[in-house]
XYZ file of C-alpha atoms in Angstrom:
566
model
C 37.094 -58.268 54.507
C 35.291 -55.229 55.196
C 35.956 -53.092 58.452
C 33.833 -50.432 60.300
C 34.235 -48.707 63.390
C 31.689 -47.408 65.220
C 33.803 -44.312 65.940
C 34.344 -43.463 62.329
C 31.507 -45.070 60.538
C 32.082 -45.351 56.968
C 34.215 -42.948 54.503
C 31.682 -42.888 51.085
C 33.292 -42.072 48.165
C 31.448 -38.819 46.255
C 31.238 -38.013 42.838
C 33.567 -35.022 41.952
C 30.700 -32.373 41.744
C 29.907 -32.896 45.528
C 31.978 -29.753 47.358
C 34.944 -30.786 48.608
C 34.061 -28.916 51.781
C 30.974 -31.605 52.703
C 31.923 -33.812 55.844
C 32.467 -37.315 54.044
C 31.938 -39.334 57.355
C 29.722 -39.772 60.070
C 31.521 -39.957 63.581
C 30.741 -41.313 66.762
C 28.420 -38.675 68.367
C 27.226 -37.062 64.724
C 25.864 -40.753 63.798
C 24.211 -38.892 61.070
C 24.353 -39.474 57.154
C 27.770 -38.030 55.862
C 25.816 -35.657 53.727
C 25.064 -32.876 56.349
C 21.605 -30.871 56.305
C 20.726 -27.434 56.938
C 18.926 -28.361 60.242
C 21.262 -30.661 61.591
C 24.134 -27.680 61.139
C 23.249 -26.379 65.162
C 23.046 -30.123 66.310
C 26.548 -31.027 64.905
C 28.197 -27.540 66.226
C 26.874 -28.399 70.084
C 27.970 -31.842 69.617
C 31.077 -33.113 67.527
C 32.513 -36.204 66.748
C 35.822 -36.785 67.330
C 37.443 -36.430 64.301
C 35.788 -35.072 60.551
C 37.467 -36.317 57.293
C 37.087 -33.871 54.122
C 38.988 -33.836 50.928
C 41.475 -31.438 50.372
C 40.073 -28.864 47.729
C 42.873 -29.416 44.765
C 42.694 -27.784 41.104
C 39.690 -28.769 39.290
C 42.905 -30.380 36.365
C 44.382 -32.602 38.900
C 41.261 -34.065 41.089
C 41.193 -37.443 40.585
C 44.449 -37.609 39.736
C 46.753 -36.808 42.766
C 49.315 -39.574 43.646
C 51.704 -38.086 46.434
C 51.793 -34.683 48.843
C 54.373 -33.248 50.725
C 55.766 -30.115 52.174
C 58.569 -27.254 51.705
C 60.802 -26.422 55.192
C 58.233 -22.954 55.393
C 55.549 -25.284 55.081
C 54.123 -24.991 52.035
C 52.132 -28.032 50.412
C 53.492 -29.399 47.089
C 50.532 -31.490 45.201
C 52.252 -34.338 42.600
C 49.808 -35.534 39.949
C 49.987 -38.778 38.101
C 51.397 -37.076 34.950
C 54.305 -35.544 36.477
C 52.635 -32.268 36.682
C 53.138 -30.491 40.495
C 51.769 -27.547 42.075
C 52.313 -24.985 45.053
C 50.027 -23.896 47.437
C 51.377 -21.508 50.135
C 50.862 -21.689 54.030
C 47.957 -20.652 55.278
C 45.953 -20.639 51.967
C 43.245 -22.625 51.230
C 42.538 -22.928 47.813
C 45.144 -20.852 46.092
C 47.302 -23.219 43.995
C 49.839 -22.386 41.589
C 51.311 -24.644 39.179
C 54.829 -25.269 39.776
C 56.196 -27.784 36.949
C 54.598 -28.629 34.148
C 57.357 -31.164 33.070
C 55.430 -34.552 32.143
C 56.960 -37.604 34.027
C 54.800 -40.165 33.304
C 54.159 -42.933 36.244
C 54.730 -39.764 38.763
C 54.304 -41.639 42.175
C 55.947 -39.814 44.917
C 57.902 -36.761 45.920
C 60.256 -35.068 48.133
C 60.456 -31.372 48.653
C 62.166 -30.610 51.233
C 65.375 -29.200 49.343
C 62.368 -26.202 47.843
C 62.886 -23.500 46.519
C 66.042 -24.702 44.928
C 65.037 -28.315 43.882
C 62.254 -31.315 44.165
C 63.001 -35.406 43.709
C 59.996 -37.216 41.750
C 59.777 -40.536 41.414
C 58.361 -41.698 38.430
C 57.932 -45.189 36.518
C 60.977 -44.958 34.424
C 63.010 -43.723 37.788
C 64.131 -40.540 39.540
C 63.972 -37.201 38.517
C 65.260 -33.998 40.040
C 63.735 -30.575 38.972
C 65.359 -27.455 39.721
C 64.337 -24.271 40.100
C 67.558 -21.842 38.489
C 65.900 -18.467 37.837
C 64.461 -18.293 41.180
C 61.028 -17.639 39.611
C 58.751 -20.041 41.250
C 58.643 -22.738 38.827
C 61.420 -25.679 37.894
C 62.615 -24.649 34.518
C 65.536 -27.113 34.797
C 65.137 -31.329 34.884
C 67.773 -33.347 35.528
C 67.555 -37.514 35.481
C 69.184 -39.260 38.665
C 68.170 -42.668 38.136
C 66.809 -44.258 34.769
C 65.075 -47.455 35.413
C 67.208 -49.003 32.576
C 69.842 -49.199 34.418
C 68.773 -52.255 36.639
C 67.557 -54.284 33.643
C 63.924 -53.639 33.776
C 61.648 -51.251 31.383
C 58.826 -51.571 34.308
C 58.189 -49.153 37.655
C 61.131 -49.829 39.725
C 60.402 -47.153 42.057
C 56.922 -46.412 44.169
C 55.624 -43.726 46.518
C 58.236 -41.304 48.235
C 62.013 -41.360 49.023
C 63.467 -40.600 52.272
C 66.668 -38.462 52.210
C 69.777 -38.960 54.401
C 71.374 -36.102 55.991
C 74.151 -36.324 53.567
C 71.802 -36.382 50.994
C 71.313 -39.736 49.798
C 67.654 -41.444 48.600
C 66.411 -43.739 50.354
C 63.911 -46.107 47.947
C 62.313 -49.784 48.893
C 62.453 -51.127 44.981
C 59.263 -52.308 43.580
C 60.242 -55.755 43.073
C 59.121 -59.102 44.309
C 62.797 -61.076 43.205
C 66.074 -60.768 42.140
C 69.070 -58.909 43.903
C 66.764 -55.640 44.382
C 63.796 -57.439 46.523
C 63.986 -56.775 49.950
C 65.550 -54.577 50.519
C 65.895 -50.243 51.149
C 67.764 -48.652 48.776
C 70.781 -46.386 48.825
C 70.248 -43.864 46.073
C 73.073 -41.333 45.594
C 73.705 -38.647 42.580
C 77.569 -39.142 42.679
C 78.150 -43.064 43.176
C 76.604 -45.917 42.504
C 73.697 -47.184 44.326
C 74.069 -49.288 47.223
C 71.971 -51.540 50.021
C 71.031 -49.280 52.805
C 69.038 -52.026 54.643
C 68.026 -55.625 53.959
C 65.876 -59.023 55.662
C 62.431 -58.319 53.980
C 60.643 -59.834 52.081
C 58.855 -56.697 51.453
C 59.728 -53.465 52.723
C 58.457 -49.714 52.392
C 60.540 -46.608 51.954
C 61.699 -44.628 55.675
C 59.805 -42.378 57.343
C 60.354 -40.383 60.150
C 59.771 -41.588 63.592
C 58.415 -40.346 66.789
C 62.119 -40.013 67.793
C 63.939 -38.448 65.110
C 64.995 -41.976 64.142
C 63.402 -44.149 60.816
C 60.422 -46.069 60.953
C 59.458 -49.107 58.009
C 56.356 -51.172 57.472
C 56.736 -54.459 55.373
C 56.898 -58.250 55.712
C 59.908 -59.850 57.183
C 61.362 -63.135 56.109
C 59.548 -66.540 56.583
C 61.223 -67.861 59.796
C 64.440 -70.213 59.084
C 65.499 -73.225 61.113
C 67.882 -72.379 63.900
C 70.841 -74.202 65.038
C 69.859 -72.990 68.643
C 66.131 -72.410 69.400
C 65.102 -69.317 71.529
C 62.216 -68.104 72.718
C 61.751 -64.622 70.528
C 61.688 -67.068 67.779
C 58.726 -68.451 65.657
C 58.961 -72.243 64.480
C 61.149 -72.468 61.602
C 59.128 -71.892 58.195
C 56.476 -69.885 59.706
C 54.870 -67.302 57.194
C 55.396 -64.073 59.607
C 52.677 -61.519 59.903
C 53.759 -57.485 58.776
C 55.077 -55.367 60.662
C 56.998 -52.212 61.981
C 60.458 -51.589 62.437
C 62.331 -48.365 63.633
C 65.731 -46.773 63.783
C 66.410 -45.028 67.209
C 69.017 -41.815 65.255
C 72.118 -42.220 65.558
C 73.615 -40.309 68.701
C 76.659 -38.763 68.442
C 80.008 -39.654 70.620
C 80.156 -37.453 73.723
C 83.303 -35.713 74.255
C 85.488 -37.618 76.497
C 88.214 -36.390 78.973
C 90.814 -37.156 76.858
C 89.904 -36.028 73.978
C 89.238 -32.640 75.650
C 92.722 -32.344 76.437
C 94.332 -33.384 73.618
C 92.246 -30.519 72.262
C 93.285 -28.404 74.588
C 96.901 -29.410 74.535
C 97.367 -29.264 70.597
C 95.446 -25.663 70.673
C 98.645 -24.310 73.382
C 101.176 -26.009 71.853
C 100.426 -24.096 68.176
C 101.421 -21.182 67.390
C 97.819 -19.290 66.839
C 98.474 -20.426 62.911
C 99.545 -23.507 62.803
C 98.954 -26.600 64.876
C 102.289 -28.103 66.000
C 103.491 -31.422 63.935
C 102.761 -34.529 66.044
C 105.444 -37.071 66.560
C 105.126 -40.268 63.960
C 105.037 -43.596 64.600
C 107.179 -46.011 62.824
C 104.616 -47.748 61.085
C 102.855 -44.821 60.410
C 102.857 -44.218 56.767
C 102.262 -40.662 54.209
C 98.748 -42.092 53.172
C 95.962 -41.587 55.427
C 94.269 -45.330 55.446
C 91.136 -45.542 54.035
C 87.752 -45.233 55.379
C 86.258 -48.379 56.692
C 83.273 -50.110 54.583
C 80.282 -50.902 56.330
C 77.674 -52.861 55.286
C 73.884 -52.451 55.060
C 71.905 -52.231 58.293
C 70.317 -55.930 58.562
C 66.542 -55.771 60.121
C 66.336 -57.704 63.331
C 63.241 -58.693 65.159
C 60.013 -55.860 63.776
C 59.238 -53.238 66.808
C 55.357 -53.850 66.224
C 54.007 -56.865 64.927
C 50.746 -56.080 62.542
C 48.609 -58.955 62.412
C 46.891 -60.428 59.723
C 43.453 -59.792 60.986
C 44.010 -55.964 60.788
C 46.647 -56.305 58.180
C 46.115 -58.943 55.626
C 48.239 -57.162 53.259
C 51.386 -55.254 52.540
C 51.535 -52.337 54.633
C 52.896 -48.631 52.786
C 54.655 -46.110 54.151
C 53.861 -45.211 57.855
C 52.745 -41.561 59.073
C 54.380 -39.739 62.300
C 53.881 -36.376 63.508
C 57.145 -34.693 62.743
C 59.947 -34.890 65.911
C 58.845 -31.529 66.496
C 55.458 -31.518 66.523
C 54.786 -34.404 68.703
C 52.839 -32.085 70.911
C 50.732 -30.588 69.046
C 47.228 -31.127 68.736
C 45.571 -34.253 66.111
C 43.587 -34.721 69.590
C 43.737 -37.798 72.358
C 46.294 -39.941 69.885
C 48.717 -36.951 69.132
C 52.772 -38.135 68.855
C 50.952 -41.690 68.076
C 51.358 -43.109 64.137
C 49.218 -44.449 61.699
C 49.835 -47.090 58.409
C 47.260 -48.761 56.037
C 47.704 -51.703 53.722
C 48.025 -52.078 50.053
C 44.689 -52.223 48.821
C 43.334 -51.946 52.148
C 40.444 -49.870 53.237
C 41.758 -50.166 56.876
C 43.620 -47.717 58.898
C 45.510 -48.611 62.143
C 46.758 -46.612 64.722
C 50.218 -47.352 66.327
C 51.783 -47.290 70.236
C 55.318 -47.347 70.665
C 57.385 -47.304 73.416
C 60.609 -47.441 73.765
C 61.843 -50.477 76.815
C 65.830 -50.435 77.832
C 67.123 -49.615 74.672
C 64.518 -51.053 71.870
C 61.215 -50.131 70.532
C 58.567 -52.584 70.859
C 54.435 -51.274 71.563
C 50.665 -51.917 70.553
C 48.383 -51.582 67.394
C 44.578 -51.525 67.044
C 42.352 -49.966 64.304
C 41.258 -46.438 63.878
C 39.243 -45.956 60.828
C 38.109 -47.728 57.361
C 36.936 -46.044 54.335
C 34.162 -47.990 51.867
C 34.679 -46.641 48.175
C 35.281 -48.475 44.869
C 38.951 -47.525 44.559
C 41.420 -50.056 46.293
C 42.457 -48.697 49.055
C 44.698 -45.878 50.494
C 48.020 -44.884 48.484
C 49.750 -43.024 50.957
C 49.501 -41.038 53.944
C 51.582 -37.866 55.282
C 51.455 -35.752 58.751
C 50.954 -31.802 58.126
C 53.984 -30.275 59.436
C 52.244 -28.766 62.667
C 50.882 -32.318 63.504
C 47.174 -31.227 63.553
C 45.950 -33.028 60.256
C 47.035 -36.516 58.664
C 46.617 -36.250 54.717
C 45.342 -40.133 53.343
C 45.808 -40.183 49.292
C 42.623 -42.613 48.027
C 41.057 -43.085 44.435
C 43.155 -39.934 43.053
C 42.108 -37.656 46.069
C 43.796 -36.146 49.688
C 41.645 -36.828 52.424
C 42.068 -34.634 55.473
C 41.656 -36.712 59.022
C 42.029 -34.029 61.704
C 40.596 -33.830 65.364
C 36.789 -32.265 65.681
C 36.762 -31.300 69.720
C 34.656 -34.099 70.510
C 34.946 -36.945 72.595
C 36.265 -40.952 71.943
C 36.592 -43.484 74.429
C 39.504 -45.548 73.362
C 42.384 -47.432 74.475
C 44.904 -44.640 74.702
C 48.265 -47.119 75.051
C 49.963 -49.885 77.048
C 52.373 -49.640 79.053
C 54.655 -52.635 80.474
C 56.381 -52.308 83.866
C 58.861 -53.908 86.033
C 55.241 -54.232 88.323
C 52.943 -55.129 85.380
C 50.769 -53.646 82.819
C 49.050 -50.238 82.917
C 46.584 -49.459 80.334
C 45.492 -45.876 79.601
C 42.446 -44.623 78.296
C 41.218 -41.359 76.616
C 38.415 -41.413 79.188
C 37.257 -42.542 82.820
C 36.510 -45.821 82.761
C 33.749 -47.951 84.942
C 36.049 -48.558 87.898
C 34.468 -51.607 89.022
C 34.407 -53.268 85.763
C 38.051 -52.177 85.328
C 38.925 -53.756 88.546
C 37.534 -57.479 87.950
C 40.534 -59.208 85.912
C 37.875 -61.773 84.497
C 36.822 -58.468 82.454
C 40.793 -58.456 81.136
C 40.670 -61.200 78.453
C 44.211 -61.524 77.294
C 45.386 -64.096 74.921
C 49.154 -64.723 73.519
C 50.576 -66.658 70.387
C 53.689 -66.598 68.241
C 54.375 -63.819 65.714
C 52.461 -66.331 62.465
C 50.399 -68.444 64.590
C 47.021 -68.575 63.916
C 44.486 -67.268 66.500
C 43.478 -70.779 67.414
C 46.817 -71.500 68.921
C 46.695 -67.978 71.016
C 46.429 -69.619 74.723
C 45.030 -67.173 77.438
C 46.936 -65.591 80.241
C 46.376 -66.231 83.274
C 47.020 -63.540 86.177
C 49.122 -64.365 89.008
C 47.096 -65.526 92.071
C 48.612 -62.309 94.053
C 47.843 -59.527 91.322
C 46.495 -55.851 92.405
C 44.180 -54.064 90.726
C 45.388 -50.184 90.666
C 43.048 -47.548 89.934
C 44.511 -44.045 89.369
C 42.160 -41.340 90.912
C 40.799 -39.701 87.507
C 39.655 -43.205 86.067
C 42.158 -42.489 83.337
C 44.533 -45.807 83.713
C 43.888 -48.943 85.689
C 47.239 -51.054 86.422
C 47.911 -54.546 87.085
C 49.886 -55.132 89.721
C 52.503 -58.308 89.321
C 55.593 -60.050 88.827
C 56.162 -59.846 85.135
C 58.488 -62.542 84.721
C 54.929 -64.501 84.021
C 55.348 -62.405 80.483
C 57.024 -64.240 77.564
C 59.632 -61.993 75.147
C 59.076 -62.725 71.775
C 54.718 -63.229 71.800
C 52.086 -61.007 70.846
C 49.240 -60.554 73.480
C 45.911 -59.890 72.630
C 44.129 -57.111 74.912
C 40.441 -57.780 74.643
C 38.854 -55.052 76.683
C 35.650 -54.522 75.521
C 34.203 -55.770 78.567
C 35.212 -52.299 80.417
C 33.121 -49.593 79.558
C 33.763 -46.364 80.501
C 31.779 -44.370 83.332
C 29.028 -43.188 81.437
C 28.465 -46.606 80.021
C 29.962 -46.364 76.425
C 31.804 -49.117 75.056
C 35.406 -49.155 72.991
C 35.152 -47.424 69.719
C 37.729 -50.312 68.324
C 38.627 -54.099 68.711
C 41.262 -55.634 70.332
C 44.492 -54.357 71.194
C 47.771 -56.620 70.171
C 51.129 -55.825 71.969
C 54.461 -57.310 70.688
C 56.680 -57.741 73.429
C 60.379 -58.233 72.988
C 61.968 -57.383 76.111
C 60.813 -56.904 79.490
C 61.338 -53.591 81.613
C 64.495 -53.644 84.158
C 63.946 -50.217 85.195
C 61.167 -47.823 85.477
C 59.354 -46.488 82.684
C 57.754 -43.559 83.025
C 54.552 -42.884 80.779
C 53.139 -40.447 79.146
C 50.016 -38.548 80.388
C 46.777 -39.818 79.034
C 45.456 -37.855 77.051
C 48.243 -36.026 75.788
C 46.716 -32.054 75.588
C 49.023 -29.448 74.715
C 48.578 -26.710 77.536
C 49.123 -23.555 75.163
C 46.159 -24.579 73.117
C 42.230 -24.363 73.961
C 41.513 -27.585 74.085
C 41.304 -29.399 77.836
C 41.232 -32.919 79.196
C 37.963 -34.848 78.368
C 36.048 -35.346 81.551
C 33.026 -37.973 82.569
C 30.191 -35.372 84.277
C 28.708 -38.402 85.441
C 31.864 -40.066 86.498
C 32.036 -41.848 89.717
C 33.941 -39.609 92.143
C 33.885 -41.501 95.520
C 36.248 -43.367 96.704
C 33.631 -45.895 98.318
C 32.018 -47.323 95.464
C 31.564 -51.371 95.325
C 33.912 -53.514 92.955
C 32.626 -56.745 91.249
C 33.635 -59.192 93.380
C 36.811 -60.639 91.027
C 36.645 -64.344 90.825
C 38.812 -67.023 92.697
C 40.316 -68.078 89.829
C 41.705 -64.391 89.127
C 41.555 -62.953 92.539
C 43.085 -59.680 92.842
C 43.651 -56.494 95.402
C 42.035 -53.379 94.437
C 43.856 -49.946 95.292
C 42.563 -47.243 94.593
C 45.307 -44.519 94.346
C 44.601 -41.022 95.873
C-alpha cells in the first residue's frame, strides 16, 4: 500500500548524476515539482515548506552503497559502506571525507562509534568486528573479531543494523532469526564472557536505542496473545495476532542515600584511624568468602508503550530514532524531543508521542512522511547529535529530513488527564469547529482487532469543551473513568481545521492507553521552540482573536460546555 501526505508529497528517487544538493521533495507550501527551477528560487525563499529532504553528499566510491551512519562523542559522522569500508568526515564539514578503514567486512550492516578515536564495533554478516585505532593516526590499523557467526551454528547473517552498548560495555544485538533459542529476543554481547539474554517476549524485536529519557526504546512484534487463567481488561483475546509496537526502558535510577547509611558512613570514617577503616564485629554465621553476586535474569517485555497499527505499520518496524537526552530542545522544528520509526520494506515514516503516566510510558502515533522509489524501503534512521536533522538510509543513500522555517498544521500530541483529553496542535485551530464534539470522531478496539470491531466513544452527557486562549490546544473536559486501560483509540480529527481554513497534513491519530492519570500531568508547550534560537512560535494572522465569536451549536447527543480560557 502506497502512502502520501500532503505535507511531504512524495520522496522520488534520482539517478546518481542529479546533485546531491537538489531538494528531492515537494512540501506543503512549495507544492512544486521536486526538481527546483531558476525562477521558482525567490518563490521558495519567501515561502518554505516545513521540512526539505536532500541526500547527504557521500564519496563518489561509496554512493549507492552506504548501509549504516553514526557519530564520534565530538561529533563527527562515521559513513559504513556495504563492503566494510568506513570513512570520517569532521564536524562542521560538508563534503570533506576521509577514509578511515579500508578493512573489507563483507555483509557490513551497522556500526557503533562512540568508543572513537580509540575503537569502532561493525557488524557484519559473519558477526562482530572491532577495529582499533593503535598508532593514533586516524585510521584503524588493528581488527580484532568479537563474535564469529559460527559460533551459534549458522554460516548466514546473524546480526543486522547497529548495536547498542551498555554502560559497562556490553552489545546489545536483536539476532536476525525467525526460530530457535536466538528468536526473540535482545542480545547480551560481551568481549570477556559468553553471550547472554538481555531481554526476551518478541516475536520480533529490534536492537535499543536511546530514548527521550535517557532510558531504551525497541520496535518489534510482541507475542500472539496466550489464553489466561484470569482474564483482564489490558488483555487481547487469547490467540490474537498483535499489531507492532514500541516499548521503552525508563534508566535505571540510582538508590538515594538514606539516613542510615549516611551514618554508618560517617561513623566508620571517625572510628578509623585516617589509614585504615576499623575491623567490624563478625557475625557467627558470617563466613571468610564474600557470597556471590546474585544472578538475574533477562528483562521480560510487558505490555508495548505504543501500539503501531497495521494500517500504518503492516510490517516489522527497525530501529527507532530519538533526539539524543540532551538535545531534546533543540530545534528539528514543531515535533522536536518527538521520535520517528519506519517498517521493513516500508516506504512509510511515522512520527511518535510519548508520555510518561504514574510511572509507565504509554502515548500516540500518526504518519509523517513516505518516500516513492524502487528500492524497498528505509534501512535505518539516526538523530544528528544536535537534534536538528534525522538521517533516513534508503536504496544505498542518507537522506537528510531537517526543519525548513515554514509552517505545518498538525496534531502536535495528546495528552490524558485526571479531567480528560487535551489535544495540542502546531497551530490555531477553528475554535468553533474545535468546540463541537460531533467534529471529535473517536473510535476504540483491542490491540489486533480489526478496524471493524473499533466501536465509537461516546462523550459523557456533562463534557466541557476548553479552549486555551492562543487556539493552540482544545481540552475535553470529563470524568475519565469512561476510558478503558488496555484499548487503542482512534483520534479522527480531520474535521477541525485550523483558523485559516487548512486541513491536517496527516490521518488519524491512535493512542494506546494503559493506565489512567491519578495525578496531574503537566504538558509540554505546543510547539516546543527553543528560546536561544531564531526561530518563534507559528502564528494564524488571520486567527480569530475575540472572545465573542459563535460556536456550532454541539448536538444533543454530545452536548457539551464551551470555556474559553483567558
Amino acid at each position: 500500500m502506497r502512502f502520501s501526505s500532503p505535507v511531504f508529497g512524495k520522496l522520488r528517487r534520482f539517478p546518481a548524476s542529479v546533485p546531491a544538493a537538489i531538494l528531492l521533495a515537494g512540501w506543503l507550501a512549495c507544492g512544486s515539482p521536486a526538481y527546483p527551477q531558476s525562477n521558482e528560487a525567490s518563490e521558495k525563499e519567501s515561502n518554505p515548506g516545513p521540512y526539505t529532504i536532500d541526500a547527504l553528499p557521500v564519496p563518489e566510491v561509496v554512493r549507492g552503497q552506504v548501509t549504516s551512519i553514526d557519530f564520534t562523542p565530538d561529533g563527527d559522522t562515521l559513513l559504513l559502506a556495504r563492503d566494510g569500508r568506513i570513512w570520517i568526515r569532521e564536524k562542521g564539514a560538508d563534503t570533506d571525507w576521509k577514509p578511515w578503514s579500508v578493512h573489507g567486512l563483507e555483509g557490513a550492516s551497522g556500526l557503533f562509534a562512540g568508543y572513537f578515536p580509540k575503537s569502532v564495533y561493525v557488524v557484519h554478516a559473519t558477526g562482530i568486528t572491532r577495529l582499533f585505532d593503535t598508532t593514533e593516526d586516524g585510521t584503524a590499523d588493528f581488527v580484532k573479531s568479537v563474535i564469529p557467526a559460527w559460533r551459534f551454528g549458522t554460516l548466514g547473517e546473524l546480526f543486522r543494523g547497529s548495536p547498542a552498548v551498555l554502560p559497562e560495555g556490553d552489545l546489545l544485538l536483536s539476532p536476525n532469526v525467525r526460530t530457535g533459542a536466538w528468536s526473540g529476543l535482545v542480545m547480551r554481547v560481551p568481549e570477556a564472557t559468553g553471550v547472554s539474554p538481555w531481554m526476551t517476549g518478541f516475536a520480533r524485536i529490534s536492537a535499543p536505542a536511546f530514548g527521550p529519557d535517557g532510558g531504551w526504546v525497541l520496535a518489534g512484534v510482541p507475542k500472539s496473545a496466550e489464553p489466561k487463567q484470569e482474564d483482564t481488561k489490558s488483555e487481547s483475546p487469547p490467540g490474537t495476532e498483535l499489531p507492532a509496537a514500541i516499548w521503552m526502558l525508563a534508566p535505571e535510577v540510582e538508590e538515594p542515600e538514606t539516613a542510615e547509611t549516611a551514618e554508618t558512613e560517617e561513623t566508620e570514617s571517625e572510628s578509623g584511624s585516617g589509614s585504615e577503616p576499623a575491623e567490624k564485629p563478625k557475625k557467627d554465621d558470617e563466613s571468610e568468602t564474600p557470597a556471590p553476586p546474585e544472578e538475574t535474569g533477562p528483562i521480560v517485555a510487558e505490555a508495548p508503550a505504543i501500539y503501531l497499527p497495521k494500517s500504518l505499520m503492516p510490517t516489522a518496524p527497525i530501529r527507532p530514532a530519538f533526539p539524543a537526552f540532551g538535545a531534546r530542545g533543540k530545534r528539528f522544528g514543531v515535533f522536536s524531543s518527538q521520535g520517528f520509526v519506519a517498517g521493513e520494506n516500508s516506504k512509510r515514516l511515522l512520527r511518535l508521542m510519548p508520555e510518561w503516566v504514574d510511572g509507565i510510558w504509554q502515548g500516540a502515533v500518526t504518519d509523517f512522511a513516505a518516500i516513492e522509489s524502487t528500492d524497498p524501503g528505509i534501512d535505518f534512521l539516526e538523530f544528528s547529535p544536535d537534534g536538528r536533522q534525522l538521517l533516513a538510509g534508503e536504496g544505498g543513500q542518507v537522506l537528510r529530513i531537517q526543519p525548513a522555517g515554514g509552517a505545518i498544521f498538525a496534531v502536535h500530541s495528546i495528552h490524558l488527564a485526571t479531567d480528560g483529553i487535551e489535544i495540542r496542535f502546531t497551530r490555531p485551530i477553528d475554535r468553533a469547529k474545535a468546540a463541537d464534539l460531533k467534529n471529535w470522531k473517536i473510535k476504540s478496539g483491542r490491540p489486533g482487532s480489526p478496524p471493524a470491531d473499533f466501536g465509537a466513544f461516546s462523550f459523557p452527557a456533562d463534557t466541557r469543551v476548553i479552549l486555551d486562549f492562543d487556539g493552540l490546544a482544545v481540552t475535553a473536559q470529563f470524568s475519565p473513568e469512561v476510558l478503558e486501560a488496555g484499548k487503542i483509540y482512534d483520534f479522527d480529527l480531520s474535521a477541525i481545521p485550523s483558523a485559516s481554513g487548512e486541513p491536517l497534513s496527516h490521518g488519524p491519530v491512535f493512542y494506546t492507553l494503559h493506565r489512567l492519570p491519578k495525578t496531574p500531568v503537566p504538558a509540554p508547550r505546543s510547539p516546543e521552540i527553543d528560546e536561544s534560537s531564531d526561530e518563534k512560535p507559528e502564528k494564524e494572522n488571520d486567527a480569530p482573536e475575540s472572545e465573542s465569536e459563535p460556536a456550532s451549536e454541539p448536538s444533543s447527543q454530545n452536548s457539551a460546555e464551551i470555556v474559553e480560557e483567558d
